[in-house]
PDB file of C-alpha atoms and ligand atoms in Angstrom:
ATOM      1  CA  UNK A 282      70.153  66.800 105.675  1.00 84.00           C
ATOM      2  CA  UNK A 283      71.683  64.848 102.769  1.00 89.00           C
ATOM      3  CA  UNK A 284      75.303  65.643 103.820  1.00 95.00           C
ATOM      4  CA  UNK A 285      76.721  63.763 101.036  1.00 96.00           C
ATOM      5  CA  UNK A 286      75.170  65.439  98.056  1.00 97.00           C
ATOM      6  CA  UNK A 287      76.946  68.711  99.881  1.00 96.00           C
ATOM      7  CA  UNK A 288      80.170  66.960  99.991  1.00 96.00           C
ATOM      8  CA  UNK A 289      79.779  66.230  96.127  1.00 97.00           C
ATOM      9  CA  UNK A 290      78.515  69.797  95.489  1.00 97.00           C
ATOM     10  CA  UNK A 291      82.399  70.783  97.114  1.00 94.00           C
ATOM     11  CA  UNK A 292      83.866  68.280  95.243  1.00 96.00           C
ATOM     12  CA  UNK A 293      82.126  69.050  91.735  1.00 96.00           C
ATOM     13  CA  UNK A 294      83.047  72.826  92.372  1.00 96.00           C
ATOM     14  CA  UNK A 295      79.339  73.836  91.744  1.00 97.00           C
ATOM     15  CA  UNK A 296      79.124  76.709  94.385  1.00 96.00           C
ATOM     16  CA  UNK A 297      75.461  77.549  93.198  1.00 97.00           C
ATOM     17  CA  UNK A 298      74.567  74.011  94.632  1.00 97.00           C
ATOM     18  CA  UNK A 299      76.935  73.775  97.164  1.00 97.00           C
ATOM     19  CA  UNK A 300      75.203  77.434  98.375  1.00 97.00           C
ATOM     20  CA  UNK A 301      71.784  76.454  97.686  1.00 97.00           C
ATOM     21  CA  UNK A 302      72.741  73.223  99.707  1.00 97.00           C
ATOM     22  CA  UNK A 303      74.247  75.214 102.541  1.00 97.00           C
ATOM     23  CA  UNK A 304      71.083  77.716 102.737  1.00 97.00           C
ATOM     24  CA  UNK A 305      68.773  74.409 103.158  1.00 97.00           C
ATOM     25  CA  UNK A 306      70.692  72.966 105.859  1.00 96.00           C
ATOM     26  CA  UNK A 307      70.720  76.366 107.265  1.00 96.00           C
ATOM     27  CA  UNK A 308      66.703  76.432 107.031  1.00 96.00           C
ATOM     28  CA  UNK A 309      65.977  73.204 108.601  1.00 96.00           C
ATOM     29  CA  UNK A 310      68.227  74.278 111.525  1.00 95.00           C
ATOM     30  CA  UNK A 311      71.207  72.201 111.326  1.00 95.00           C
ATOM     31  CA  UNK A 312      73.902  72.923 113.858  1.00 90.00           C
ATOM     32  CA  UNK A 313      76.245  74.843 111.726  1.00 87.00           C
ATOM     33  CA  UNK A 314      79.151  72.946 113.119  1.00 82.00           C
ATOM     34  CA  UNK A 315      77.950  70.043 111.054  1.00 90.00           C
ATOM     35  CA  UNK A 316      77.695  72.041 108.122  1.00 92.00           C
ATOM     36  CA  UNK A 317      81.000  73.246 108.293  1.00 86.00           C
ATOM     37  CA  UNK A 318      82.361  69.462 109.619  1.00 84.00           C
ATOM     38  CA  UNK A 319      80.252  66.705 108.216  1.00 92.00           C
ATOM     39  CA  UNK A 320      79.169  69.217 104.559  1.00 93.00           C
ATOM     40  CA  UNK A 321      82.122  70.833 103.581  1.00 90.00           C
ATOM     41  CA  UNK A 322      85.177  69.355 105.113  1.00 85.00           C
ATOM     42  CA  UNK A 323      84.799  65.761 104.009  1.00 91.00           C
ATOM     43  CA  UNK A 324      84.766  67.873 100.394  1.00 92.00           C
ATOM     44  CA  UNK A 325      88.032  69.524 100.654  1.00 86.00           C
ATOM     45  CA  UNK A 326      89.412  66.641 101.889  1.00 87.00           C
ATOM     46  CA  UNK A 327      88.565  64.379  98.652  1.00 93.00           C
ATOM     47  CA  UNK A 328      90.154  67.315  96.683  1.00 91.00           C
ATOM     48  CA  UNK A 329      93.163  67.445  98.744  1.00 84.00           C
ATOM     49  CA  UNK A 330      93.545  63.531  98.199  1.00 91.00           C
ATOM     50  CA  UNK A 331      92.431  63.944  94.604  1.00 93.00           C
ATOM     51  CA  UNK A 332      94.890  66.247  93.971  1.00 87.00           C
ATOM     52  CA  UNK A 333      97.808  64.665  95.960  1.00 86.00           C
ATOM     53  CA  UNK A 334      97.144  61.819  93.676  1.00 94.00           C
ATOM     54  CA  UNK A 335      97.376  63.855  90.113  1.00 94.00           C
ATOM     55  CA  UNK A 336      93.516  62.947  89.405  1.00 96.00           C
ATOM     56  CA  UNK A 337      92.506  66.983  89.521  1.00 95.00           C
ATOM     57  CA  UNK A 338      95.014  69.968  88.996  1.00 93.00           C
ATOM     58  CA  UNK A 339      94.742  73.395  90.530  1.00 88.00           C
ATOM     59  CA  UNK A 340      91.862  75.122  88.487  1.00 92.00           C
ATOM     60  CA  UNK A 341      89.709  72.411  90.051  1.00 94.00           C
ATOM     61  CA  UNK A 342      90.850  72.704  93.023  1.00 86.00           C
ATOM     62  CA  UNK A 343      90.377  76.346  92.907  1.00 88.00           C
ATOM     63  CA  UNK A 344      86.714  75.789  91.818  1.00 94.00           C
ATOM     64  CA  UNK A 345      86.202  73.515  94.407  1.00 93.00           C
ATOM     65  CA  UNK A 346      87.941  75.680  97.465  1.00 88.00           C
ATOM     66  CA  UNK A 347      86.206  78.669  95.782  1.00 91.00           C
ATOM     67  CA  UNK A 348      82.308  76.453  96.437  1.00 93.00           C
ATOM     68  CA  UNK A 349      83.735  75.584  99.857  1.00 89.00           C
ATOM     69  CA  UNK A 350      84.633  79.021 100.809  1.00 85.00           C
ATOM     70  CA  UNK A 351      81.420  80.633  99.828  1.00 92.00           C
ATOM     71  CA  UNK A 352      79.393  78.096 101.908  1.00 93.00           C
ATOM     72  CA  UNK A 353      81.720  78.557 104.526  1.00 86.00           C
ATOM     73  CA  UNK A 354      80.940  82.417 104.116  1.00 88.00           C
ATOM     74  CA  UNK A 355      77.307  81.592 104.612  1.00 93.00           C
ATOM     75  CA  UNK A 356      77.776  79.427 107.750  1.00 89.00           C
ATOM     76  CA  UNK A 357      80.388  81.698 109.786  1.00 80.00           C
ATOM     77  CA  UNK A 358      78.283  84.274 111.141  1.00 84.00           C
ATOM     78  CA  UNK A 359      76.297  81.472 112.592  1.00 85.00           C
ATOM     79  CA  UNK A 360      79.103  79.567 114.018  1.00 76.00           C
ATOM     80  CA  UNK A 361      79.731  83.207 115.751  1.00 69.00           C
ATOM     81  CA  UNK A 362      76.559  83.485 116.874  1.00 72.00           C
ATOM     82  CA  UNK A 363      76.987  80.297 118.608  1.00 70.00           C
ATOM     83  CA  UNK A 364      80.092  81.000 119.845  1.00 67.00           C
ATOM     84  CA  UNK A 365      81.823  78.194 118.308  1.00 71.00           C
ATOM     85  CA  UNK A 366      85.299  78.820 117.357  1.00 77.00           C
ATOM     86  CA  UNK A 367      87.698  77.140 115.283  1.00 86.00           C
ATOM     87  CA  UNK A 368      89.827  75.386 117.503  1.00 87.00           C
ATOM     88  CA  UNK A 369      93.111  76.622 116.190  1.00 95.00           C
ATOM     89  CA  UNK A 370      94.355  79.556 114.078  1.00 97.00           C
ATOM     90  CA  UNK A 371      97.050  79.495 111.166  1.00 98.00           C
ATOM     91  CA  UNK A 372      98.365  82.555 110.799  1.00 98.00           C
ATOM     92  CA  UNK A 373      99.485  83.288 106.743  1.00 98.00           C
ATOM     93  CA  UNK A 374     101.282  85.031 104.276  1.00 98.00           C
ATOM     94  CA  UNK A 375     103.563  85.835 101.219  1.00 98.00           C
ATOM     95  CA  UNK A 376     106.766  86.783 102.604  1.00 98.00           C
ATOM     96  CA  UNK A 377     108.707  90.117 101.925  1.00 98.00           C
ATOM     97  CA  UNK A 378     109.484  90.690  98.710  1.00 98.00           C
ATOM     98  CA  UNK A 379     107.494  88.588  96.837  1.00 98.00           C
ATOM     99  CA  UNK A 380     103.707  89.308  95.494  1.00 95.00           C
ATOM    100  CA  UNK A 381     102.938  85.682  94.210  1.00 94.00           C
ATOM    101  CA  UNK A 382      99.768  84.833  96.340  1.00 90.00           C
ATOM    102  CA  UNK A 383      97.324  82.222  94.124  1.00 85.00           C
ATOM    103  CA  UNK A 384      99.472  79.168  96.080  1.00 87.00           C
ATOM    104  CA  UNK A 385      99.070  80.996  99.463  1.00 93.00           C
ATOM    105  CA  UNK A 386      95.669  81.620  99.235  1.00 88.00           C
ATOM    106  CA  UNK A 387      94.818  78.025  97.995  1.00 83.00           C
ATOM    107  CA  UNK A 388      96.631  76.925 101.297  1.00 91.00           C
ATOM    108  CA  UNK A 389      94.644  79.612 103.125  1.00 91.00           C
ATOM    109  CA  UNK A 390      91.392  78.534 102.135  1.00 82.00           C
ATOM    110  CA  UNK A 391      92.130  74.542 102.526  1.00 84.00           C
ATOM    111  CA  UNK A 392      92.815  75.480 106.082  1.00 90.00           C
ATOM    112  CA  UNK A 393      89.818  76.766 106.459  1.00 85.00           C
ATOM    113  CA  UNK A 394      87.754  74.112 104.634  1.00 80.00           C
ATOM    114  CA  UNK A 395      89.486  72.231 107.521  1.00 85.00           C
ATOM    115  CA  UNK A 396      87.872  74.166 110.020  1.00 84.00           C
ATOM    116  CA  UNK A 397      91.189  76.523 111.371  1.00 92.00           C
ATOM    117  CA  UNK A 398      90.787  80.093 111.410  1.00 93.00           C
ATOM    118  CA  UNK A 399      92.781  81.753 109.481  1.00 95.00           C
ATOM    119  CA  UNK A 400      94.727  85.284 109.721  1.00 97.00           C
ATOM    120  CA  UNK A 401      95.881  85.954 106.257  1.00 97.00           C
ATOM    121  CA  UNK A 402      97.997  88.482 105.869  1.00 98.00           C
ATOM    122  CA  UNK A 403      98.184  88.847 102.364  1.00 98.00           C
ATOM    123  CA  UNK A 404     101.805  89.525 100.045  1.00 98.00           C
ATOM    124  CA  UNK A 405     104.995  91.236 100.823  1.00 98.00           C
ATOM    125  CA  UNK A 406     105.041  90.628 104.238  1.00 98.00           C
ATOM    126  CA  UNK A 407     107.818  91.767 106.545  1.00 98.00           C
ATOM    127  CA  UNK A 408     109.457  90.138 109.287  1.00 98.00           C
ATOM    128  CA  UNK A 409     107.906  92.648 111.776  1.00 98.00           C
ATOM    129  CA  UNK A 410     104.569  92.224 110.123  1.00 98.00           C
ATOM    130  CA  UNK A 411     104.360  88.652 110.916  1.00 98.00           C
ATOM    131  CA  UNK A 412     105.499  89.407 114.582  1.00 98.00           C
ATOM    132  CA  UNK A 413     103.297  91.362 115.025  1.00 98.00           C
ATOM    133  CA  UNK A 414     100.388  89.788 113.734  1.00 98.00           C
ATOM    134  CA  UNK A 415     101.638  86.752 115.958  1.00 98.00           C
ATOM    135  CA  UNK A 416     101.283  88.809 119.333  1.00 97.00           C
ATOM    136  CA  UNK A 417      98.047  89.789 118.739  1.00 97.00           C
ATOM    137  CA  UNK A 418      96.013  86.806 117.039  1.00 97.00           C
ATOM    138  CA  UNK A 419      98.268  84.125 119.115  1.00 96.00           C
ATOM    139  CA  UNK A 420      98.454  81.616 116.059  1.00 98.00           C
ATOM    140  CA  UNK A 421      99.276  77.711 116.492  1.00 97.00           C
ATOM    141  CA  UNK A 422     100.644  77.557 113.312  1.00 98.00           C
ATOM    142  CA  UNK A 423     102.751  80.505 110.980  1.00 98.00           C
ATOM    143  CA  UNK A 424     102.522  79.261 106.981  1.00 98.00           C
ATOM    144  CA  UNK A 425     105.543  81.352 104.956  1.00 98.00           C
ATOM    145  CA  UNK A 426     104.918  80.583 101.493  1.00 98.00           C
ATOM    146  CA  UNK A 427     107.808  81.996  98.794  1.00 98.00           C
ATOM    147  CA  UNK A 428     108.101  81.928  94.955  1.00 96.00           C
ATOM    148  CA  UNK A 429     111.054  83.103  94.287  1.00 97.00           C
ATOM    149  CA  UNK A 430     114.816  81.791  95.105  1.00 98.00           C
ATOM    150  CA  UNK A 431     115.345  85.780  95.641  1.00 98.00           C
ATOM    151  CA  UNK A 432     112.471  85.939  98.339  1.00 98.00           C
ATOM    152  CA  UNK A 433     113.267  82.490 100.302  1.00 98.00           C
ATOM    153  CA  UNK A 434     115.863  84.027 102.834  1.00 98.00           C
ATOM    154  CA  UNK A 435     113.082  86.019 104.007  1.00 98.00           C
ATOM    155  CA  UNK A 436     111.781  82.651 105.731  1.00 98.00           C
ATOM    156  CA  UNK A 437     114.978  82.865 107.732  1.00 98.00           C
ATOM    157  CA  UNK A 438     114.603  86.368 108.376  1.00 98.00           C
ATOM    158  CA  UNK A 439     111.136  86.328 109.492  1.00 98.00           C
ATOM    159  CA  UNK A 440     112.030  82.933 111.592  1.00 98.00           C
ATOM    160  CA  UNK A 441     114.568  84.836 113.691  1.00 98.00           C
ATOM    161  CA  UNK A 442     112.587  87.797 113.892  1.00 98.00           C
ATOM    162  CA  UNK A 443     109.715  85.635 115.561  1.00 98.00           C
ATOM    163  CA  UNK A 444     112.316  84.350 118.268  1.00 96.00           C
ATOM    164  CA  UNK A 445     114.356  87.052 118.545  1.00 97.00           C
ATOM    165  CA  UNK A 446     110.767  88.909 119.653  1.00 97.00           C
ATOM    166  CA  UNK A 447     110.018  85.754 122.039  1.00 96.00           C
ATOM    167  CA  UNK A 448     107.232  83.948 119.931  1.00 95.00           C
ATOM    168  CA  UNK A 449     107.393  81.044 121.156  1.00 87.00           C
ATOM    169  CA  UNK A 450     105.286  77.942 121.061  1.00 88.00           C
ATOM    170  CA  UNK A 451     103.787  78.782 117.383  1.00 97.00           C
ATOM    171  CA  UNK A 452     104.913  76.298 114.639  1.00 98.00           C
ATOM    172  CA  UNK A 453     106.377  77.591 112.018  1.00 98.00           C
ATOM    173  CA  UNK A 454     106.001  75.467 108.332  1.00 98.00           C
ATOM    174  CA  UNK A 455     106.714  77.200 105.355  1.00 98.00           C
ATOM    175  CA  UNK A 456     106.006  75.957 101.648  1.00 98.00           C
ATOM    176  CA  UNK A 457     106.047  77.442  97.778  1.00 97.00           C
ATOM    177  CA  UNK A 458     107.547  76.388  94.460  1.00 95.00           C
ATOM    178  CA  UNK A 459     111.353  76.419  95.203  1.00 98.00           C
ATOM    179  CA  UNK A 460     111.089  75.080  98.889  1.00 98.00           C
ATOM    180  CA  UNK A 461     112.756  71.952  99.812  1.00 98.00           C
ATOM    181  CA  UNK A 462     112.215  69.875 102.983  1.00 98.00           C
ATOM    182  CA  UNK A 463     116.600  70.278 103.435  1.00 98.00           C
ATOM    183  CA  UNK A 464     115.919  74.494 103.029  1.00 98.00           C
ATOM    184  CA  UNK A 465     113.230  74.236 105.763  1.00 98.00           C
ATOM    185  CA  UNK A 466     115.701  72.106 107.982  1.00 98.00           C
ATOM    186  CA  UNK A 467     118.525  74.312 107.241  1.00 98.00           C
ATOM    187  CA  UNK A 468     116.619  77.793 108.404  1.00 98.00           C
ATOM    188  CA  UNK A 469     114.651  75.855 111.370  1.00 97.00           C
ATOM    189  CA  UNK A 470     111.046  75.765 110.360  1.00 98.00           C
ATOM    190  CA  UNK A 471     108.999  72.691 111.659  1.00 98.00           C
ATOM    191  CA  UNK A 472     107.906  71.830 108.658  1.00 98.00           C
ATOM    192  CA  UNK A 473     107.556  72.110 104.554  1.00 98.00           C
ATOM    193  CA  UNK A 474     104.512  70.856 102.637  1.00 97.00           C
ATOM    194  CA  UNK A 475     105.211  70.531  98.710  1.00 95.00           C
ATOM    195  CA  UNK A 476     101.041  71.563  98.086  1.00 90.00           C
ATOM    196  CA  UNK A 477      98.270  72.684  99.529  1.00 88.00           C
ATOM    197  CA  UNK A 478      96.353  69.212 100.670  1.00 83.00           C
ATOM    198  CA  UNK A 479      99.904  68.337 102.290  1.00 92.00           C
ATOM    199  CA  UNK A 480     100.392  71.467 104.348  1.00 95.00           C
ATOM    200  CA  UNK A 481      96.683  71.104 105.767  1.00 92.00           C
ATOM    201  CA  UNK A 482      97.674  67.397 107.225  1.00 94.00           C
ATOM    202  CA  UNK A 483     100.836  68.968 108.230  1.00 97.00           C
ATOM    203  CA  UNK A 484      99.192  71.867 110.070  1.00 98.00           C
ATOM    204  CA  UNK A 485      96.641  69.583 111.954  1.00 96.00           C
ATOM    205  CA  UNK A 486     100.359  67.664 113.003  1.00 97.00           C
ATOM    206  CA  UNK A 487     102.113  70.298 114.229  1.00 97.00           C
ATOM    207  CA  UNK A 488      99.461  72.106 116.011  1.00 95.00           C
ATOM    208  CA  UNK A 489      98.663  68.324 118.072  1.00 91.00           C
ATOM    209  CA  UNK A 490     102.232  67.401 118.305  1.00 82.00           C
TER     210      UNK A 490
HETATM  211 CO1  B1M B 746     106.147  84.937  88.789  1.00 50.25          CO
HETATM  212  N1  B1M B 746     107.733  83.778  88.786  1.00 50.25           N
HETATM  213  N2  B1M B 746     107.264  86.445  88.806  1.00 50.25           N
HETATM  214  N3  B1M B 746     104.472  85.858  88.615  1.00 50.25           N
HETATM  215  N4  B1M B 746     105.258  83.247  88.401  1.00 50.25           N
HETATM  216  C1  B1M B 746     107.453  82.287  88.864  1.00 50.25           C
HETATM  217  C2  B1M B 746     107.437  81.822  90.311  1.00 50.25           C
HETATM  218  C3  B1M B 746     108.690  81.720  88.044  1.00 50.25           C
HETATM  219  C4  B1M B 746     109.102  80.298  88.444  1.00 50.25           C
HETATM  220  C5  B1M B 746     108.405  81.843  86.534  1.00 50.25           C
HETATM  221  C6  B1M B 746     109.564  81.356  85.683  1.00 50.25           C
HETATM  222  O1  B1M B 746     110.502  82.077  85.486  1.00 50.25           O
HETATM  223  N5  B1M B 746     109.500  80.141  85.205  1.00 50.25           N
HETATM  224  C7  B1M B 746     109.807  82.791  88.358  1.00 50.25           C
HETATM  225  C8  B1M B 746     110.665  82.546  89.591  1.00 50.25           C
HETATM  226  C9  B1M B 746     112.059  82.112  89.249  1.00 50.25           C
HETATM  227  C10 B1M B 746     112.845  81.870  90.490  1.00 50.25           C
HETATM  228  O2  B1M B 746     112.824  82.572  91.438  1.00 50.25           O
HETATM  229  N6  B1M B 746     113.623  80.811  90.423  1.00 50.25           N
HETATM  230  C11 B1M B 746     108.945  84.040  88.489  1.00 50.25           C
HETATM  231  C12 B1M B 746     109.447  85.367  88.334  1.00 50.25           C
HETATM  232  C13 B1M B 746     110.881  85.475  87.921  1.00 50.25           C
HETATM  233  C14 B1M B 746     108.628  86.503  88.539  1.00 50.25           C
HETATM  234  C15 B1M B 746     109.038  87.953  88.420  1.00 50.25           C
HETATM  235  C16 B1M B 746     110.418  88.315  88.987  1.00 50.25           C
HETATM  236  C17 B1M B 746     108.929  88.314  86.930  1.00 50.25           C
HETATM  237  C18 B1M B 746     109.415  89.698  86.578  1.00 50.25           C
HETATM  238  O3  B1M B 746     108.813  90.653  86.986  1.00 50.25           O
HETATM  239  N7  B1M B 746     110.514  89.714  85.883  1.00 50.25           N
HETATM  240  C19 B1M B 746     107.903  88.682  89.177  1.00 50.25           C
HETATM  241  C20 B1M B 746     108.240  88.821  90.669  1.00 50.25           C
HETATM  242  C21 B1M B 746     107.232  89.648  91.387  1.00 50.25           C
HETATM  243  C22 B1M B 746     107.454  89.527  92.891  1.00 50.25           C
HETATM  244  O4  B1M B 746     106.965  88.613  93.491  1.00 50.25           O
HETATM  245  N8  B1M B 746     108.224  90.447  93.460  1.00 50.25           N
HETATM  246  C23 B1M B 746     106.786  87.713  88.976  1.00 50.25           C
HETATM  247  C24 B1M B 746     105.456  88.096  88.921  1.00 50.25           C
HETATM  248  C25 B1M B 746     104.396  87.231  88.699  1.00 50.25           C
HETATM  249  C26 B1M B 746     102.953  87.698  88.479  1.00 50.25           C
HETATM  250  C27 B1M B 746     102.558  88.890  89.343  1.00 50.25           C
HETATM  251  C28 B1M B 746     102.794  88.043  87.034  1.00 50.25           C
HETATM  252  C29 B1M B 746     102.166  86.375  88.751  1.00 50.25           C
HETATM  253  C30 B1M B 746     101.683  86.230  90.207  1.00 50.25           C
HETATM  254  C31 B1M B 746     100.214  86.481  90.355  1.00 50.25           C
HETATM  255  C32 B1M B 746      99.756  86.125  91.719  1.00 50.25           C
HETATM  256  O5  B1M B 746     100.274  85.278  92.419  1.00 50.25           O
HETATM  257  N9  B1M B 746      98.702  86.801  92.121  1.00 50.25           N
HETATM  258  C33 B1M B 746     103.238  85.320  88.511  1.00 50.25           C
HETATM  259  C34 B1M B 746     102.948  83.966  88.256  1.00 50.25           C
HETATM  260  C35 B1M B 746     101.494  83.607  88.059  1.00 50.25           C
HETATM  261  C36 B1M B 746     103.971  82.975  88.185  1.00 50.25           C
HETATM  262  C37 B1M B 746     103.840  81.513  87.805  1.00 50.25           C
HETATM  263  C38 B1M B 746     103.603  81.471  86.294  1.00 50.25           C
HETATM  264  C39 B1M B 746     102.749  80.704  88.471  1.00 50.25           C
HETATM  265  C40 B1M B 746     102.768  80.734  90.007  1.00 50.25           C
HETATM  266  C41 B1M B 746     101.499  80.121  90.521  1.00 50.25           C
HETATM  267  O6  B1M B 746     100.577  80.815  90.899  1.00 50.25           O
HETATM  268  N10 B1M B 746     101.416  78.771  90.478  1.00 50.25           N
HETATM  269  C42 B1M B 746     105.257  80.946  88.221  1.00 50.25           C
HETATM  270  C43 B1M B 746     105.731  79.833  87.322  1.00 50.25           C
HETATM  271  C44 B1M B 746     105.277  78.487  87.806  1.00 50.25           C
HETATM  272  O7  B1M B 746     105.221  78.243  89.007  1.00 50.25           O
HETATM  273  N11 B1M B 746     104.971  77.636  86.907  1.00 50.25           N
HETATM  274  C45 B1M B 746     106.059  82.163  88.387  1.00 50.25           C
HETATM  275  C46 B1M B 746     100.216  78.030  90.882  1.00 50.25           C
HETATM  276  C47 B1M B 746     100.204  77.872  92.406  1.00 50.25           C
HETATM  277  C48 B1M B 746      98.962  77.114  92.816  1.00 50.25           C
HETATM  278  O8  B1M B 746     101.341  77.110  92.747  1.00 50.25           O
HETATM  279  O9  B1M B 746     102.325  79.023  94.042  1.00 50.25           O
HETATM  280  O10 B1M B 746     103.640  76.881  93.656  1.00 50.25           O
HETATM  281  P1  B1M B 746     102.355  77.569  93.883  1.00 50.25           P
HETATM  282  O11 B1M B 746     101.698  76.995  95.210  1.00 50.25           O
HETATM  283  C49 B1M B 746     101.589  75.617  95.475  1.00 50.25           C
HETATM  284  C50 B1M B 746     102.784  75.044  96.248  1.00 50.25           C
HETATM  285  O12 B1M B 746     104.002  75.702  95.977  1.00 50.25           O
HETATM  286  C51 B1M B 746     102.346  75.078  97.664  1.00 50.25           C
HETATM  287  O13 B1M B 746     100.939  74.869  97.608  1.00 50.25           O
HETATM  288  C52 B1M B 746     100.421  75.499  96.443  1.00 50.25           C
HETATM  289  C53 B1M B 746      99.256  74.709  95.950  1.00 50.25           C
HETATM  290  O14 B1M B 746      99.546  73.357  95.786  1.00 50.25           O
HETATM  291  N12 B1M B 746     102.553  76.250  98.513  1.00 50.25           N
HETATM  292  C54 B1M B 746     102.620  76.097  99.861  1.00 50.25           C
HETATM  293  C55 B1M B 746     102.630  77.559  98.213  1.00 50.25           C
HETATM  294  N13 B1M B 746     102.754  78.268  99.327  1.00 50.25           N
HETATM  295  C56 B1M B 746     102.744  77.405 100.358  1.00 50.25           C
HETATM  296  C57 B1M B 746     102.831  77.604 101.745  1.00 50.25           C
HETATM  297  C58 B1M B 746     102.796  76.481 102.563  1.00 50.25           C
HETATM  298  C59 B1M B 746     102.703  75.210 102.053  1.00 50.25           C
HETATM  299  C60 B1M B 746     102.600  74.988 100.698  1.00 50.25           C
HETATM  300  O15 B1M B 746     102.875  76.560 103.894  1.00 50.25           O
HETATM  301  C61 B1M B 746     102.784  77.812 104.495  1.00 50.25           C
END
């Protein structure tokens, strides 16, 4: 399996060959595992360094996470099958309040190019939503993301509302357009990541810290 031209097909943002890629690989009986780690990840990863550097902007990065996530939709009922599991799970959401979601679910699907599972939990999501959620899926890592200034103290809120209902052990980082690395010190998160590729290497820290 050329492994590389699958990587490019990611990188490119051609999901008809990244898919057509994925469904060979499939065929000759690759261990899915190496689809998803040696195929698709190394792809996301040049966009997320791409990216970090200014040398693609979001609509390509969009195209590209939208070619990874298909392939990755092709690959996941065999990594079931097999009983292999992502090894940790992000849970994720918009908090209350605020409906912006195309940042979120960029961050969403980079986790998963990087092989977490992910529990999003879509926009407007309340404190007691995201404890919830937390008790039953057992997350490593929480991701807040927030738009507004009007919808950032429901970080805070939904921070306390995780301890105050005993969550404990889960990292919290949190991340959107007005979010500062002093807001997500001053409300207690472990951690803020200014963009997508930079809260994936942040997750992967916190949740082997
Ligand atoms: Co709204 N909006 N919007 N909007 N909107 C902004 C945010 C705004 C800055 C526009 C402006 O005035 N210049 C402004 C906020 C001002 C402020 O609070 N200071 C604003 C406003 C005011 C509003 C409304 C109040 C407008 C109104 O109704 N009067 C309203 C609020 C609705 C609500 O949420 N309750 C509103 C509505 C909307 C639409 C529905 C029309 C639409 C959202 C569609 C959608 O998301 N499905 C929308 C849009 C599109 C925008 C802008 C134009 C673009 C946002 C976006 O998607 N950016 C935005 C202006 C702007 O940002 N230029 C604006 C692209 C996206 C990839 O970037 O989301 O920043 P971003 O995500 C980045 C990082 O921030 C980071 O990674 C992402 C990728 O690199 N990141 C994380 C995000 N979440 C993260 C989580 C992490 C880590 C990193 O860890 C968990």
């Amino acid at each position: 399996m050329d492994f590389k031209a699958l990587n490019q097909a990611v990188v490119a943002g051609n999901r008809d060959q990244a898919k057509k890629l994925t469904q060979q690989a499939i065929d000759e009986g690759v261990d899915p595992q190496s689809i998803v780690e040696q195929g698709l990840v190394p792809g996301m990863a040049i966009i997320g360094e791409k990216f970090k550097k200014n040398e693609i902007f979001v609509p390509e990065m969009m195209i590209a996470a939208r070619a990874m996530k298909e392939s990755l939709a092709m690959v996941e009922p065999l990594l079931t099958k097999a009983g292999i599991k992502p090894k940790y799970t992000a849970l994720i959401g918009t908090v209350q309040g605020d409906l912006h979601d195309i940042g979120k679910n960029l961050v969403a699907m980079m986790l998963k190019g990087a092989n977490f599972g992910v529990v999003d939990l879509g926009i407007n999501v309340t404190p007691q939503k995201f404890v919830d959620a937390a008790k039953e899926h057992k997350p490593n890592v929480i991701g807040l993301s927030a738009l507004l200034t009007t919808t950032m103290p429901a970080m805070k809120t939904t921070i306390e509302a995780l301890k105050q209902a005993g969550v404990n052990g889960v990292k919290v980082m949190i991340g959107g357009a007005p979010i500062t690395q002093q807001y997500a010190d001053e409300i207690g998160a472990d951690g803020y990541a200014p963009d997508a590729a930079s809260a994936v290497d942040l997750a992967s820290q916190l949740v082997s810290a």
